[in-house]
Each structure stands twice: as C-alpha cells, then as structure tokens.
Tab-separated table of C-alpha atoms in Angstrom:
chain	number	residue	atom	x	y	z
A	1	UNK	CA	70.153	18.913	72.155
A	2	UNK	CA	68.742	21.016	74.932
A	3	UNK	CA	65.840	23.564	74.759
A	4	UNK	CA	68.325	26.655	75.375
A	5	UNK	CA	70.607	25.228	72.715
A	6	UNK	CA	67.710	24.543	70.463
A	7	UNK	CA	66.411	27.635	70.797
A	8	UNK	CA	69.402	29.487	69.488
A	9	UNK	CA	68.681	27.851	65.435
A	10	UNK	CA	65.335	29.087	65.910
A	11	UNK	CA	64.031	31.937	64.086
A	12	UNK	CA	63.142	34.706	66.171
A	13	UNK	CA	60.109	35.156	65.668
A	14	UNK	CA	59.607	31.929	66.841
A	15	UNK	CA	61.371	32.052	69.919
A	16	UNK	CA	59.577	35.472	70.524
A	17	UNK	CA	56.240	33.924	71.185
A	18	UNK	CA	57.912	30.012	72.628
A	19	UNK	CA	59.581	29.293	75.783
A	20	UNK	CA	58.776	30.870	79.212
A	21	UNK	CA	55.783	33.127	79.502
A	22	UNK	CA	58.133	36.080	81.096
A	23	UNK	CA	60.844	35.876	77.901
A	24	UNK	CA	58.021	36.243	75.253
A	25	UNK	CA	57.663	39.761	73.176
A	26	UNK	CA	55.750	40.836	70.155
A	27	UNK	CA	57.764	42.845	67.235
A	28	UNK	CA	56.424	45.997	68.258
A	29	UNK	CA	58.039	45.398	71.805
A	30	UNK	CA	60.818	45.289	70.198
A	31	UNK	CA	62.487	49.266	70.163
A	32	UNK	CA	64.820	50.781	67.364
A	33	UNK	CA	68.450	51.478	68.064
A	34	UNK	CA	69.157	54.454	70.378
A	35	UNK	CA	69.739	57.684	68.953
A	36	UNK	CA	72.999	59.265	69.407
A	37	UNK	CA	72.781	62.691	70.440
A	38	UNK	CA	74.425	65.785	67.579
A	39	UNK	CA	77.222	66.784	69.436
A	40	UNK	CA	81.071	66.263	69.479
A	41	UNK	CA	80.894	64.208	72.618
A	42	UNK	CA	78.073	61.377	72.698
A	43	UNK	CA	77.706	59.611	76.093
A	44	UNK	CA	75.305	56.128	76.569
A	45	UNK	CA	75.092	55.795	80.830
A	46	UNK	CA	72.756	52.020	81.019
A	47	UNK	CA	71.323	49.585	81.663
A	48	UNK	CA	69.884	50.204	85.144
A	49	UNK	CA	69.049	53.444	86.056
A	50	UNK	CA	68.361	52.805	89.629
A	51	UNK	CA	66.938	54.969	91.645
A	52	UNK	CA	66.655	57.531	88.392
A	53	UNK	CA	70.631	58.326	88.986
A	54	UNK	CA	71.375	56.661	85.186
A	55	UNK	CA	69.618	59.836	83.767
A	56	UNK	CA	70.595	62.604	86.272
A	57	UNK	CA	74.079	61.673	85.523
A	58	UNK	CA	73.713	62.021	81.872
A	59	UNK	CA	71.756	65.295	82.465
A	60	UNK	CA	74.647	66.213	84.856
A	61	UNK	CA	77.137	65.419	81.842
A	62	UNK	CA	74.990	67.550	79.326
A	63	UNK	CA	76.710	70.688	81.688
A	64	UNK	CA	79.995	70.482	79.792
A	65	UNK	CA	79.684	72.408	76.330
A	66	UNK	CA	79.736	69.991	73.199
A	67	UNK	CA	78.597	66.860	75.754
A	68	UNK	CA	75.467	65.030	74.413
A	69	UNK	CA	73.931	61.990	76.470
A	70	UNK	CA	71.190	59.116	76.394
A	71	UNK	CA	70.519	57.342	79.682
A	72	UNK	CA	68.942	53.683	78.527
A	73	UNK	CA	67.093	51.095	80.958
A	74	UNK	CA	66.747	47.237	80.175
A	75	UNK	CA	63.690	46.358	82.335
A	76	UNK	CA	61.259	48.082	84.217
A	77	UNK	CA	63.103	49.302	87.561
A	78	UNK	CA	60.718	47.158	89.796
A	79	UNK	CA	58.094	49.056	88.762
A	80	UNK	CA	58.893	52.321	89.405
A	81	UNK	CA	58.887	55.187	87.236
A	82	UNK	CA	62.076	57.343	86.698
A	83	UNK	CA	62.897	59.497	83.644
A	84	UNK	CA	65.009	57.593	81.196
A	85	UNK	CA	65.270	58.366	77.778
A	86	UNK	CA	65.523	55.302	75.915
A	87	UNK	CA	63.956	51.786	77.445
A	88	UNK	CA	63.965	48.162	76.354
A	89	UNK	CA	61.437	45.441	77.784
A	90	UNK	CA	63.635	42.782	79.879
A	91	UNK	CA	62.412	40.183	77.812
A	92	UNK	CA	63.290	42.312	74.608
A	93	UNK	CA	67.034	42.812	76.222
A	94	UNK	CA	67.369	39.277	77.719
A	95	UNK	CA	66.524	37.338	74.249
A	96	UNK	CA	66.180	39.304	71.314
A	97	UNK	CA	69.322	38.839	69.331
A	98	UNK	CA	68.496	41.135	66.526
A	99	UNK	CA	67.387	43.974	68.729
A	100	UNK	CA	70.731	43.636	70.841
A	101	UNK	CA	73.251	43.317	67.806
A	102	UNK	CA	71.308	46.471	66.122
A	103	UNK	CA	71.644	48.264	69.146
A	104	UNK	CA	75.715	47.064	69.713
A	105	UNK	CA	76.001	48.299	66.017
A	106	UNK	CA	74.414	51.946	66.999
A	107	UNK	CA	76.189	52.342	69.674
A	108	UNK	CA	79.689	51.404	68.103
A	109	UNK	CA	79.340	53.837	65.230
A	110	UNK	CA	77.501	56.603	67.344
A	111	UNK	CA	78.339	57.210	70.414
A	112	UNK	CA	82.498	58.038	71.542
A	113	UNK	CA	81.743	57.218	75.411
A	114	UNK	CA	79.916	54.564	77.080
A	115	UNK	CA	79.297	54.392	80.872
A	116	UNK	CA	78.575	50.882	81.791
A	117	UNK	CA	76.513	50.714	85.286
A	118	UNK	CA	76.617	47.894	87.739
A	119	UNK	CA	78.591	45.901	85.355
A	120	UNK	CA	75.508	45.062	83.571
A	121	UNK	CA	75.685	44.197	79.874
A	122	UNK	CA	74.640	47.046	77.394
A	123	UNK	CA	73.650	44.557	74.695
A	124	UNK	CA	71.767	41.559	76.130
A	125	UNK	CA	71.552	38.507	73.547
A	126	UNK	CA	74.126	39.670	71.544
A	127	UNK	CA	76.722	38.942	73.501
A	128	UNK	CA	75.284	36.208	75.907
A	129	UNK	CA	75.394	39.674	78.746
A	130	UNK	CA	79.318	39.064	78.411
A	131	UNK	CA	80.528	42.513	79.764
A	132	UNK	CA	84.126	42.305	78.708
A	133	UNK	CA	83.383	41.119	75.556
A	134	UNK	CA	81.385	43.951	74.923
A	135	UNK	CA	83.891	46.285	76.182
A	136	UNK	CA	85.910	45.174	73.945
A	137	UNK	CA	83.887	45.478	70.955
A	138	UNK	CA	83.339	48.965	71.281
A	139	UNK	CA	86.986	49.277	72.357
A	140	UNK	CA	87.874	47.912	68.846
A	141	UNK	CA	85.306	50.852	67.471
A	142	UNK	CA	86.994	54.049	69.313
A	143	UNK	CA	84.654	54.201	72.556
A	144	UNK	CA	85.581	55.547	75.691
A	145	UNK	CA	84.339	53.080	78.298
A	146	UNK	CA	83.422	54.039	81.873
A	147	UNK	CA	82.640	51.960	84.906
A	148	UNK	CA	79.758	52.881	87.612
A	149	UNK	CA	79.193	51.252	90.288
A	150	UNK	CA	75.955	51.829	92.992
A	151	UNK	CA	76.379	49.273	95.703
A	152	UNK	CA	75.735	45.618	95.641
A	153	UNK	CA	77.397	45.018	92.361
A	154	UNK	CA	80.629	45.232	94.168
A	155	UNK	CA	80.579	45.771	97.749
A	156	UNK	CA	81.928	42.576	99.645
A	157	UNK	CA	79.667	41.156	102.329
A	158	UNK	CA	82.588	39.669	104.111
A	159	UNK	CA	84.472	42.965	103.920
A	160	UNK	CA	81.694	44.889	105.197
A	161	UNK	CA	80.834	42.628	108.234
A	162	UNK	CA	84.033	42.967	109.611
A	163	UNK	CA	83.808	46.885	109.125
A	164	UNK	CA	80.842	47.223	111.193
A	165	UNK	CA	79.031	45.797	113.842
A	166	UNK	CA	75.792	46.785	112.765
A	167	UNK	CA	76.318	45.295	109.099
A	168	UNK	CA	73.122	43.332	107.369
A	169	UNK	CA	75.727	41.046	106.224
A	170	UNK	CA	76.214	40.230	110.416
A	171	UNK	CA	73.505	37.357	111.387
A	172	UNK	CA	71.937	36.943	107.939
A	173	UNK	CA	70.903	33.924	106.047
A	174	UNK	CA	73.907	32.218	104.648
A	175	UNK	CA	72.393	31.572	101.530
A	176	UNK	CA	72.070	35.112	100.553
A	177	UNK	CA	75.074	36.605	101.941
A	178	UNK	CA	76.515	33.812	99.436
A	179	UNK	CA	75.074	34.920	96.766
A	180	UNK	CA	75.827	38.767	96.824
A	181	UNK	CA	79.884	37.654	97.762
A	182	UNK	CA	79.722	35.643	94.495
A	183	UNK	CA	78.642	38.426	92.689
A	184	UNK	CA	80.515	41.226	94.120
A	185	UNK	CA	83.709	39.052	93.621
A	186	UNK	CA	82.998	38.481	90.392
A	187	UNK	CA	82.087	42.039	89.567
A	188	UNK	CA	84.858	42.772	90.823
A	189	UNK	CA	86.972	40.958	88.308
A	190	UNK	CA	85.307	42.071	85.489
A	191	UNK	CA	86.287	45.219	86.756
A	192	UNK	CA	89.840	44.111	86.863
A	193	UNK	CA	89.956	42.491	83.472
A	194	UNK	CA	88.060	45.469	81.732
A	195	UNK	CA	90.683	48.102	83.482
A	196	UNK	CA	88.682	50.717	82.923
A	197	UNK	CA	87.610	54.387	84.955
A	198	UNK	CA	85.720	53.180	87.992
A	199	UNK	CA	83.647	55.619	89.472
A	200	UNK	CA	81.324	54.941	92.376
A	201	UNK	CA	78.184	56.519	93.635
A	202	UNK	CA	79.010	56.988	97.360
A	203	UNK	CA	81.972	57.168	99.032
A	204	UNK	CA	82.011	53.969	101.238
A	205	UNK	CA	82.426	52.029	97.772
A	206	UNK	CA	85.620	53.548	97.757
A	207	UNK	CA	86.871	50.653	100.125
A	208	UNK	CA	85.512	48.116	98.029
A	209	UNK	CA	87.224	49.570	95.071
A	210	UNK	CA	90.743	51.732	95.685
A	211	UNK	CA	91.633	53.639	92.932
A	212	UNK	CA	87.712	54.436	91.727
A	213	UNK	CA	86.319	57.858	91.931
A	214	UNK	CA	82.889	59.183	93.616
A	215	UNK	CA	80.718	60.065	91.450
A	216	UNK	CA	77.956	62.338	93.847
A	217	UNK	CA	74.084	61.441	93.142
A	218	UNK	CA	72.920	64.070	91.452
A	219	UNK	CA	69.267	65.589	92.390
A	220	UNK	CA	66.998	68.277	91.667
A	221	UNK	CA	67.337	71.085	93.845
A	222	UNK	CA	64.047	72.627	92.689
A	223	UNK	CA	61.951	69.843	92.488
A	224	UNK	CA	62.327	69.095	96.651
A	225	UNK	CA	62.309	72.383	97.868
A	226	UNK	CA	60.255	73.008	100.493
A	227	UNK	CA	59.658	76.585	102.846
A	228	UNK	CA	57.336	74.818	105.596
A	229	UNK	CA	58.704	75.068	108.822
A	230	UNK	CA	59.809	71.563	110.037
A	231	UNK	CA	58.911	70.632	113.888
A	232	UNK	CA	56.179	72.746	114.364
A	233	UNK	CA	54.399	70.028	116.543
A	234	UNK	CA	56.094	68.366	119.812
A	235	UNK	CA	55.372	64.707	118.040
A	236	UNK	CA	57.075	65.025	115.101
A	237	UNK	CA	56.610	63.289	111.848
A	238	UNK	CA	59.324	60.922	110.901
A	239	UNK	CA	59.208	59.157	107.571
A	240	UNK	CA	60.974	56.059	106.646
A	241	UNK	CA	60.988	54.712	102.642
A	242	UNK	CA	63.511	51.701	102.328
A	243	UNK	CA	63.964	50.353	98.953
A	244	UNK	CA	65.458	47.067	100.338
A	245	UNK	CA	64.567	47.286	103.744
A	246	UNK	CA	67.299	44.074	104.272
A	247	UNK	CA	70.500	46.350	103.786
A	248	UNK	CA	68.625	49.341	105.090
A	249	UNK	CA	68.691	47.729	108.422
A	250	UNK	CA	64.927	48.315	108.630
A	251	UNK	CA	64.290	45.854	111.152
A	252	UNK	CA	67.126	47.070	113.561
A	253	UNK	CA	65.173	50.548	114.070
A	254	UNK	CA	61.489	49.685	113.216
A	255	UNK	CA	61.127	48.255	117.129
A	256	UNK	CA	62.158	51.306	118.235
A	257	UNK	CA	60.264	53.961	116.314
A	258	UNK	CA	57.221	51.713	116.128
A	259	UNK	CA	57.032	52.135	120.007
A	260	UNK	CA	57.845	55.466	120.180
A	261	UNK	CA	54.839	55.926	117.267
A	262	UNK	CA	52.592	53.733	120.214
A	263	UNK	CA	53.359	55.731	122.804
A	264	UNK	CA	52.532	59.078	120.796
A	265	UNK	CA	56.575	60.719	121.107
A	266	UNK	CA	56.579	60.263	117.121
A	267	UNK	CA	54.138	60.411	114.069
A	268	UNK	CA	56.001	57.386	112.693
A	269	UNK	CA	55.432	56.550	108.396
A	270	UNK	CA	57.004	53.986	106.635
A	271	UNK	CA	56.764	54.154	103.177
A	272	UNK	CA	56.559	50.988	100.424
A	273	UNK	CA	57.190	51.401	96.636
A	274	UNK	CA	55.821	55.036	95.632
A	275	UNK	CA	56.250	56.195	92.400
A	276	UNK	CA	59.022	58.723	92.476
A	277	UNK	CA	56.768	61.619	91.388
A	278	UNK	CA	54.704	61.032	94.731
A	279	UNK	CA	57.791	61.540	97.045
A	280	UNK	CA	58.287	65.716	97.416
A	281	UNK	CA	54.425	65.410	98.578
A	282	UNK	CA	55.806	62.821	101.393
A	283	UNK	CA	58.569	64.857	102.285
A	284	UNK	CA	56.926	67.751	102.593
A	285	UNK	CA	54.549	66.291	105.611
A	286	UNK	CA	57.617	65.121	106.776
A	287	UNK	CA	60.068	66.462	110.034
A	288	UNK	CA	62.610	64.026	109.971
A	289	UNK	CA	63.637	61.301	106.933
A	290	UNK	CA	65.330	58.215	108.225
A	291	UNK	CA	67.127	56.774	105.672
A	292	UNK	CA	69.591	53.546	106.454
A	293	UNK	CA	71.748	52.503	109.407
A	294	UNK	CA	73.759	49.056	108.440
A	295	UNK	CA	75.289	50.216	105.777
A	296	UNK	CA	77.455	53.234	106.835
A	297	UNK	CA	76.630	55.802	104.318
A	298	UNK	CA	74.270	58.262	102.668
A	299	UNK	CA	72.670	58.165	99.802
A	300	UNK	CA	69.505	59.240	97.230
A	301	UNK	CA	67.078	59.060	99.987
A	302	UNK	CA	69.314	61.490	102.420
A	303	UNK	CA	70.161	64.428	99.460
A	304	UNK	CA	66.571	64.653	98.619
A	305	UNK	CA	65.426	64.594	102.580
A	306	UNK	CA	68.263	67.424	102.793
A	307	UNK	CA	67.559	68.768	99.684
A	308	UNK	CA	63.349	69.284	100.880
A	309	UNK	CA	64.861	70.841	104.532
A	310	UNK	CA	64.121	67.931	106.354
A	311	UNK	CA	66.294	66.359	109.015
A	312	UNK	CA	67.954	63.286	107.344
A	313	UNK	CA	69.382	60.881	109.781
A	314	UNK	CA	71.416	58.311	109.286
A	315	UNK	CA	73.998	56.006	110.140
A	316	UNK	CA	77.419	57.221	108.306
A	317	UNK	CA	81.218	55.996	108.887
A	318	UNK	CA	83.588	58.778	109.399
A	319	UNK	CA	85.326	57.494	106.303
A	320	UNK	CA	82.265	58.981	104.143
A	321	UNK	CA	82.337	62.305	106.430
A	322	UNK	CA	85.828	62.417	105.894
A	323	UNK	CA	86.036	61.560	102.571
A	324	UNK	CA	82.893	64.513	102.010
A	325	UNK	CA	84.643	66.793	103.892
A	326	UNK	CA	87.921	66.748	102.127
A	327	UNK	CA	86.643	66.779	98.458
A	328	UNK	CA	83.987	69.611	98.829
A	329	UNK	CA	85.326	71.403	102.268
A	330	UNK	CA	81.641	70.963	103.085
A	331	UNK	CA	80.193	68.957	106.619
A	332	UNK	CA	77.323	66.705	105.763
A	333	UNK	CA	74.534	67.607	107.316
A	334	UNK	CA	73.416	64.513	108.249
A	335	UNK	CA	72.337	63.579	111.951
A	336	UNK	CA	74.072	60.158	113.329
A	337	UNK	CA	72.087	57.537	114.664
A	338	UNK	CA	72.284	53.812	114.962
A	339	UNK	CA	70.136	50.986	115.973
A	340	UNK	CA	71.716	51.858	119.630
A	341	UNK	CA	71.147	55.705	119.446
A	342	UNK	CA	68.473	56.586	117.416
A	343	UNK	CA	65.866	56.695	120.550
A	344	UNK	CA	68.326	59.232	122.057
A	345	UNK	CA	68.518	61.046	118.597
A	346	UNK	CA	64.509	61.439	118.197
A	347	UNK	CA	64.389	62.289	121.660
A	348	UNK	CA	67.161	65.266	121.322
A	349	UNK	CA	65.514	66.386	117.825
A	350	UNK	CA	62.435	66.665	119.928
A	351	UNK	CA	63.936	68.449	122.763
A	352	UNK	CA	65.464	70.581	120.767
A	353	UNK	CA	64.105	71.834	117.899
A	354	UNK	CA	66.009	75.240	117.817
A	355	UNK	CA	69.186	73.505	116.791
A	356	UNK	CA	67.559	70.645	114.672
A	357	UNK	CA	66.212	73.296	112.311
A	358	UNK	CA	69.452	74.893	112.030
A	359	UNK	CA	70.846	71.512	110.966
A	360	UNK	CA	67.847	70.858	108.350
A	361	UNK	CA	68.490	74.563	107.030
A	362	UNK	CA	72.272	73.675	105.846
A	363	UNK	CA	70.488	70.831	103.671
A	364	UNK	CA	69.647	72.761	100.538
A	365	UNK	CA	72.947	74.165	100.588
A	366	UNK	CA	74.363	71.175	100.852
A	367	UNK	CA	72.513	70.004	98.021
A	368	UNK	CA	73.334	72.419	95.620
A	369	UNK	CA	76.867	72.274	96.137
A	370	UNK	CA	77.067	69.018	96.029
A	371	UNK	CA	74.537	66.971	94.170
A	372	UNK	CA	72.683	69.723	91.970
A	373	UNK	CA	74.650	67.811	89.150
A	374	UNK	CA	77.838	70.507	88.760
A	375	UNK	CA	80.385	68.651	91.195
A	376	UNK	CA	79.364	65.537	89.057
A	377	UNK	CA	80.023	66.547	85.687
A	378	UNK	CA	83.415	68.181	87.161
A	379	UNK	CA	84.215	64.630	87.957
A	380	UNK	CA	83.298	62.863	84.752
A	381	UNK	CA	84.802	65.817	82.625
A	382	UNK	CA	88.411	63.906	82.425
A	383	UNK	CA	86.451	61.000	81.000
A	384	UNK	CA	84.423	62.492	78.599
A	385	UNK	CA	87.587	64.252	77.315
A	386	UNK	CA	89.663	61.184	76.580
A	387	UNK	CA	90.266	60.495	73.047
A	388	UNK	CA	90.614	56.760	71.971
C-alpha cells in the first residue's frame, strides 16, 4: 500500500504531526468553519485572494443592499499581507479532512452564492481539490456558483504568443511554457464542465474566455491619494514593483531604464516583495509607475499608480482600450510603451512635463469611476440576484 494511500486510514491526528515537514499542523492551526454573514444574500469569494482583489470584491459586493460577504484565503499569499477575513494554513487546507468537510458543510447550509477564484478548490481534503465536484455539492444545496478568473489560471501561452510579439510566452523555457498550457487548458475545461458565470479581472482574459464578463479590480481611492506635484525634478523618479517579473517582461525594459538610471536621465527603483501597507509611501516618491509590457494589459499595479496621480505606463492592446472605452465611455489613462518605445516614452515624459501631468491628473478620476468598487458590484449584481 503506498504512504499517500496509507495515510488516508490514519487518524488525523496522526497524520497532522507525520509525513512531510511542510503538510504538518497542530489542532489549534486548525480554524472553525467560516461565518456566514446575517443578510438575505451571503457571498464566499476564495481561496486566493491575490493581490488583496478576493476581499475588495466582496467589499465591492457589500454595496448592494441585503448583500453580505466573506473573502477566505488557503495559504499565505507568498508572504504578503492583504486584508482577508477568514484564512486557513496551506497545510490545514491541503490535508485536513475534518477541517475541509466542516467547512463544505458551513458553506452549503450558509451561504446562497459562492465565487470560486482561479478555479481553485474551496474545500481542500474533502474533496481531493476536485472543483467540479464541489460545485456540484453546493449545487445540490441551493448555491449560486460564480467563476473568477485573474490570469494564469486560464490564459493560453500558445494563444498569447501568437497575439503579440513581445509575449513572455515568445523565447521562454519550454518546460514552463508547458506547464502553464497544461493548466490553462485544463482550467479551462473545468470551466466548461462547471458552466457556470465566468467573470474575469481584466479585459484581455476576455480572449481567453468569450462569453465571460470583466470584473474591474477594485481599489481604494482614499488610501492612494496623493496632492504632491509629480515631475518636479528634470530626472524623474520611476518605480518599477513586478510581482512575477517573468510575465511582467521585466527583463525586456530593465536594460533600458537601468542605463538611463547610469547615465542620471532617470531616478530608476525597482521594487521586490513589500508588504502592501508599505506601497502608497512608494508611490508617493514616485513620478512615473511602470507596471508590465508582455502581457498587453493593465492591471492592480496601474489603478493604484493612477489612483496616487502618478504616470502609469504600460504596454496595453487596443482590445483592452477598446474594450475600456466602450463599457465605461472613459479613455484609460495609461501611457503606451514597449520594450521598443519606452526610452522614447521617458524621454517625452521628461521633455514634457506640462502634458504628462495632465495625463497623471485624469488618474483619480479614472479610478473612481472605474475601480472604486461601484462599476464592480454593478457587474456582479445579476449574479448575486439569481435564485437557485
């Protein structure tokens, strides 16, 4: 018999404290069953929580009258520290049994919608991190089920290379381009088998997944605003924070700013891993935010660059524009650049700060028309009416 198989007859609190050093817990690891909120609609948006959007969604959701949510994370976020309301160690989620069939049994009798993110399982153990079976589970029980999507859980490297010619899925180790087609395509038909709302956290997804629905990151206004005057000095500061500097196409511009930083045109900062709470502070010393130029789009790093009045530049397909443009009547207000232009870009914002400003100053507009949270819960409204 093998030692996975084995372990299964074990008692729990056996297996707890057995077995790799990274899957071991203690009972008071091990959390209670989520609380459902006291209201007429109760929505559970987990496991992942990336990037803090998990929670600012269900925040955004608490905006419609007699809407209740719980955002939940299974793991730690690499580390870094977004609000969440309800979390579960990895090793608790991954192997506990008990704690993921008392948390399955919670949810079923407590909560009417569930918004399953990255097509991650809600329930660990319980159901081996089967998705559909747990979908249909809670199907069986009355819940409203929801699918959100943030990126690599479904976007298809081979799709995506042929798209654009400055794609991190162009030139890159086969191995790992491999690895995220596997798991996109088999997202993919989860998301097929499950059949249910898709909605997707920026609008380039939408060509990885017709028929889903953007769902805009949602930020806080408040919390980024800034009244300092950007470019007040002819070497500007320009800030770069990649959280996976691979897909960010990090090493495409880094030559390029990194010698303009040498040559004293730019005040060039990359950032690496700080806690969320440290970012405003960043911002705030900041003139221009570069955020990513493979991918094509915008996304948490840009609203809160635009949301703090900084210049956010980017690299974003005219599908995205478009796609903005024609669901808010709004231009995003964020300055092109690729790997082939952004030299030309810093250059211009530094020859002409006049009109640069004017471009950061539509940013906290664009913000809180956008991603303050309201546009968001407009779009998950239809969801969180549906009755079984």
């Amino acid at each position: 018999m093998g030692k996975r198989l084995l372990r299964t007859y074990l008692p729990e609190v056996i297996t707890a404290r057995t077995g790799p050093e990274t899957g071991r817990y203690r009972p008071r690891d091990v959390p209670a069953p989520v609380r459902p909120p006291a209201t007429d609609v109760r929505l559970l948006v987990g496991p992942r929580n990336f990037a803090g959007q998990g929670d600012s969604w269900a925040r955004a959701a608490e905006r419609l009258p007699g809407v209740g949510a719980v955002s939940m994370l299974a793991g730690d976020n690499g580390g870094l520290d977004f609000p969440v309301d309800y979390r579960v160690p990895d090793a608790v989620y991954t192997n506990s049994r008990r704690w993921g069939v008392a948390q399955r049994d919670t949810v079923g009798s407590g909560f009417t919608h569930v918004m399953i993110e990255a097509v991650s399982s809600m329930f660990g153990a319980a159901s081996d991190k089967v998705v559909a079976r747990e979908v249909e589970w809670l199907r069986a029980r009355g819940v409203q089920i929801g699918m959100l999507c943030h990126g690599t859980d479904i976007r298809l490297p081979d799709r995506h290379a042929q798209l654009d010619e400055w794609s991190p899925f162009r030139d890159a180790p086969t191995d790992w381009v491999s690895r995220l087609q596997a798991r996109a395509a088999f997202n993919q038909r989860v998301l097929d088998r499950v059949a249910a709302p898709v909605f997707v956290s920026t609008p380039e997804m939408l060509l990885d997944r017709p028929g889903a629905q953007w769902l805009p990151i949602v930020v806080d206004p408040d919390r980024w605003a800034d009244s300092s005057e950007i470019l007040r000095d002819v070497r500007p500061v320009v800030l770069h924070a990649p959280t996976n500097p691979r897909v960010k196409g990090t090493a495409l511009i880094e030559p390029i700013v990194q010698t303009m930083h040498d040559s004293e045109a730019i005040d060039y900062r990359r950032v690496i891993r700080v806690p969320s709470r440290q970012m405003p502070a960043l911002y705030s010393e900041a003139d221009v935010v570069l955020e990513q130029f493979a991918l094509g789009m915008y996304s948490v790093t840009s609203v809160e660059a635009m949301a703090a009045g900084r210049i956010a530049v980017a690299h974003v397909h005219d599908q995205v524009r478009d796609h903005v443009r024609e669901t808010t009547g709004l231009e995003l207000p964020v300055v092109e650049a690729t790997p082939a232009t952004l030299r030309e870009v810093l250059d211009d914002i530094r020859s002409r700060p006049d009109h640069y400003r004017e471009v950061a100053q539509r940013g906290p507009a664009f913000v809180r028309a956008v991603h303050d949270g309201m546009l968001s819960a407009q779009v998950l409204e239809p969801f969180l009416r549906a009755q079984p």
